[in-house]
PDB file of C-alpha atoms in Angstrom:
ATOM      1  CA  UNK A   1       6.467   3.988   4.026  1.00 80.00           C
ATOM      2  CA  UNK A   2       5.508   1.855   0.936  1.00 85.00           C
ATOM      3  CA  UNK A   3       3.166   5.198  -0.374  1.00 86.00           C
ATOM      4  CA  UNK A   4       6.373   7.378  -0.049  1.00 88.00           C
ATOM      5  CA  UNK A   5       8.738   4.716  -1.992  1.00 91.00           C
ATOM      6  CA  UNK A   6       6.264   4.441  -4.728  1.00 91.00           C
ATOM      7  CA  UNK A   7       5.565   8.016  -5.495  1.00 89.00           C
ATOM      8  CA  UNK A   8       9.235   8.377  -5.287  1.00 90.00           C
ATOM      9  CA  UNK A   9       9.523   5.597  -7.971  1.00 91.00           C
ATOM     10  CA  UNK A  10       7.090   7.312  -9.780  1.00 90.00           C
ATOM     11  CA  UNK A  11       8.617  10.726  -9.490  1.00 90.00           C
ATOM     12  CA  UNK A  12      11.956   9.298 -10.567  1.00 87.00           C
ATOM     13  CA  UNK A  13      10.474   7.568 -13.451  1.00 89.00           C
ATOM     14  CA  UNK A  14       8.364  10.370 -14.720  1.00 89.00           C
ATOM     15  CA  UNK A  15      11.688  12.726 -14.631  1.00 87.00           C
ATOM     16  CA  UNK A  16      13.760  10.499 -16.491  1.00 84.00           C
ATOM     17  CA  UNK A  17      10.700  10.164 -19.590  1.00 87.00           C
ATOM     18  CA  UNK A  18       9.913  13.694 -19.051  1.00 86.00           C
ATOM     19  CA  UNK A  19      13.751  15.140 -19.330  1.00 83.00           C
ATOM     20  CA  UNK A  20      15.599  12.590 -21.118  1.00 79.00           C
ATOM     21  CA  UNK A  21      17.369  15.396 -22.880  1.00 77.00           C
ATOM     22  CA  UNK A  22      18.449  16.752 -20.151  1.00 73.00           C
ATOM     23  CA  UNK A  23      22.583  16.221 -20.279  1.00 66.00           C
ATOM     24  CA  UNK A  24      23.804  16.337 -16.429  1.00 64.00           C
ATOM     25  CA  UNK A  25      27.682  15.937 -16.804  1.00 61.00           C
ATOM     26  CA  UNK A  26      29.619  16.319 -13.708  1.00 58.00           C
ATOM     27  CA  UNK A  27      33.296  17.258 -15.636  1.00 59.00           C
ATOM     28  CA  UNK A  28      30.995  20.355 -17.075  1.00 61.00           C
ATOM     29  CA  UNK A  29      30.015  23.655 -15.256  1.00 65.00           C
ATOM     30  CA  UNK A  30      26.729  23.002 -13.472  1.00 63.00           C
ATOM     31  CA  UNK A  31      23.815  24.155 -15.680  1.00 69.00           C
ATOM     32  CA  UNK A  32      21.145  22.671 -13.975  1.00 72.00           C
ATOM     33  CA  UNK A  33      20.075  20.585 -10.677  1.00 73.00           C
ATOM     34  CA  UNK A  34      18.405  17.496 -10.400  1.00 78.00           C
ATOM     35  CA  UNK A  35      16.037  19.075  -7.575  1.00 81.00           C
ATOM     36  CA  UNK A  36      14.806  21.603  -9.973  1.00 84.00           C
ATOM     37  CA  UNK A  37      14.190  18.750 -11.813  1.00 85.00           C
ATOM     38  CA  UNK A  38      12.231  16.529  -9.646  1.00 86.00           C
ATOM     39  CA  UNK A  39      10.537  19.330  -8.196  1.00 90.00           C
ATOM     40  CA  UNK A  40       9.221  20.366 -11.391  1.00 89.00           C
ATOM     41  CA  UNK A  41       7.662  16.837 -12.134  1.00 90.00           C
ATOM     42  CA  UNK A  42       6.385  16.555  -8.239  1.00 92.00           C
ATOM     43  CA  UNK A  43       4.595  19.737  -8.305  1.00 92.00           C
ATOM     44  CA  UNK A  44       2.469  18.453 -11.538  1.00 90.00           C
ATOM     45  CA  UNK A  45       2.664  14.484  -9.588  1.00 89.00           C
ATOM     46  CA  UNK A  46       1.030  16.684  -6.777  1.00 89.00           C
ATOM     47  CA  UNK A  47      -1.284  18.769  -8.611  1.00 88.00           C
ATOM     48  CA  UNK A  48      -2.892  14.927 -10.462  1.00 85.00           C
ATOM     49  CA  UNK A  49      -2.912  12.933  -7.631  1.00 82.00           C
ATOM     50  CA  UNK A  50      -5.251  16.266  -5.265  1.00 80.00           C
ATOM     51  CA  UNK A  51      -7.439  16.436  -8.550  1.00 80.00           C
ATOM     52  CA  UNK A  52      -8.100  12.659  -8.213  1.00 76.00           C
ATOM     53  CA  UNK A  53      -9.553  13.333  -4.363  1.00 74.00           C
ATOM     54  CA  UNK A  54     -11.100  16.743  -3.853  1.00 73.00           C
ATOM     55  CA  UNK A  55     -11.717  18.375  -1.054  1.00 75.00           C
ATOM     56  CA  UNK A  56     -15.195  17.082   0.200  1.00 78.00           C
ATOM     57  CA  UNK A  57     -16.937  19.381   2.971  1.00 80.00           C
ATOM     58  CA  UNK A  58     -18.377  16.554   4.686  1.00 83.00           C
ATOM     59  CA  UNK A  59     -14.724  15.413   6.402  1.00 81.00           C
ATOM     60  CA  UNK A  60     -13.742  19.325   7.515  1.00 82.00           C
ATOM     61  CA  UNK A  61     -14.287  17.984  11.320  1.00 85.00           C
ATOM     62  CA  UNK A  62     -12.179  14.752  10.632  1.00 83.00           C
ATOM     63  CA  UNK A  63      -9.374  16.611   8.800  1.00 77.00           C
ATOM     64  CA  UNK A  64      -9.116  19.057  11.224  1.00 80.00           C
ATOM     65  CA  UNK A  65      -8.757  16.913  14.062  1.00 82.00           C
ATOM     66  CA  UNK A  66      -6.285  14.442  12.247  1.00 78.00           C
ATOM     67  CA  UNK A  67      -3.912  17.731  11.914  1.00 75.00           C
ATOM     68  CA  UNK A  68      -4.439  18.549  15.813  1.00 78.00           C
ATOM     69  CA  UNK A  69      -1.913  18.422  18.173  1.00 72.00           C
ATOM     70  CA  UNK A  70      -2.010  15.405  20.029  1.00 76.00           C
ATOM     71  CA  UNK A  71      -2.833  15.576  24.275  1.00 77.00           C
ATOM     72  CA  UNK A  72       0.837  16.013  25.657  1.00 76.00           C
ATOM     73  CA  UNK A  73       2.203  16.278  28.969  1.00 79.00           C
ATOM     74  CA  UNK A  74       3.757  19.841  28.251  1.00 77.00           C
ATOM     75  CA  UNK A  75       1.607  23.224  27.462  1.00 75.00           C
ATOM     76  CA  UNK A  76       1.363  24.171  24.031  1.00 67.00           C
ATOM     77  CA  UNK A  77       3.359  27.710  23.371  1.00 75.00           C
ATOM     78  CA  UNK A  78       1.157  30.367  22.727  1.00 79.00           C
ATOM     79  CA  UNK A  79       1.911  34.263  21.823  1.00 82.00           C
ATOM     80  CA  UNK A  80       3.213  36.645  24.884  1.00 88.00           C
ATOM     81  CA  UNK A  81       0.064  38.313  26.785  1.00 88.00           C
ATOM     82  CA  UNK A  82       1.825  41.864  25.378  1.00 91.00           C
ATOM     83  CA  UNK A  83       1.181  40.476  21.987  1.00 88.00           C
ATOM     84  CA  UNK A  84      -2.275  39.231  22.215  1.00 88.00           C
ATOM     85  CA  UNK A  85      -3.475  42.302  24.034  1.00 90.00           C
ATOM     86  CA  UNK A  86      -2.171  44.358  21.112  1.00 90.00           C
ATOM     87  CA  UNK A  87      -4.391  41.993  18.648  1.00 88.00           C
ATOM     88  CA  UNK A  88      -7.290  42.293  20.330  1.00 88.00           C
ATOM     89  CA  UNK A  89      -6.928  45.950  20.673  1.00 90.00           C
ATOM     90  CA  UNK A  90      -6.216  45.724  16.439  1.00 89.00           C
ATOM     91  CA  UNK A  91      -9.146  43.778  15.995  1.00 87.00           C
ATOM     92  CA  UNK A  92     -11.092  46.774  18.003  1.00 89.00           C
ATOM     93  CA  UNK A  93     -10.316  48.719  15.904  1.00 89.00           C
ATOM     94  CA  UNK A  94     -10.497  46.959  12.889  1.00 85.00           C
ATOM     95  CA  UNK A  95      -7.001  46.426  11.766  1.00 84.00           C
ATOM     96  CA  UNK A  96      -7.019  42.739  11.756  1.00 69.00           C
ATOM     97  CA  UNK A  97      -8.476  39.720  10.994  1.00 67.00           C
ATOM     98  CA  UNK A  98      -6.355  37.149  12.695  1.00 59.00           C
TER      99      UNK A  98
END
């Protein structure tokens, strides 16, 4: 919870620097949105912040598991058996790679 009110903090902070010039009246026809805003700056805040921690090979296994489904009491949906017999007969034949 603190991560997500600080980069929010951040995000609002770099927006304001960033589009100062922006004039946002509300007694004036809409020209722009603050979400385009922010999601302008959070898409650059996003792009820094993954340069900073690259990908490293060696934690594939670990990241993979983190974004597993967790053991549940119910069975996990899956595609209709019509629909996975016509895959496999696509990948027979070529026609997909999924």
């Amino acid at each position: 919870l603190h991560g997500k009110l600080l980069y929010a903090a951040v995000l609002e902070k770099m927006t304001q620097s960033r589009f100062a010039n922006a004039k946002r009246k509300l007694d004036n026809p809409r020209r722009l949105t603050d979400w385009r805003l922010w999601k302008t700056v959070a898409d650059d805040l996003n792009a820094g912040i993954k340069a900073c921690f690259p990908v490293d090979a060696r934690f594939e296994d670990d990241n993979i598991k983190s974004l597993s489904e967790r053991p549940r009491k119910r069975t996990l949906q899956c595609l209709p058996s019509p629909i996975l017999a016509l895959l496999n007969q696509c990948r027979e034949m070529a026609l997909s790679r999924v």
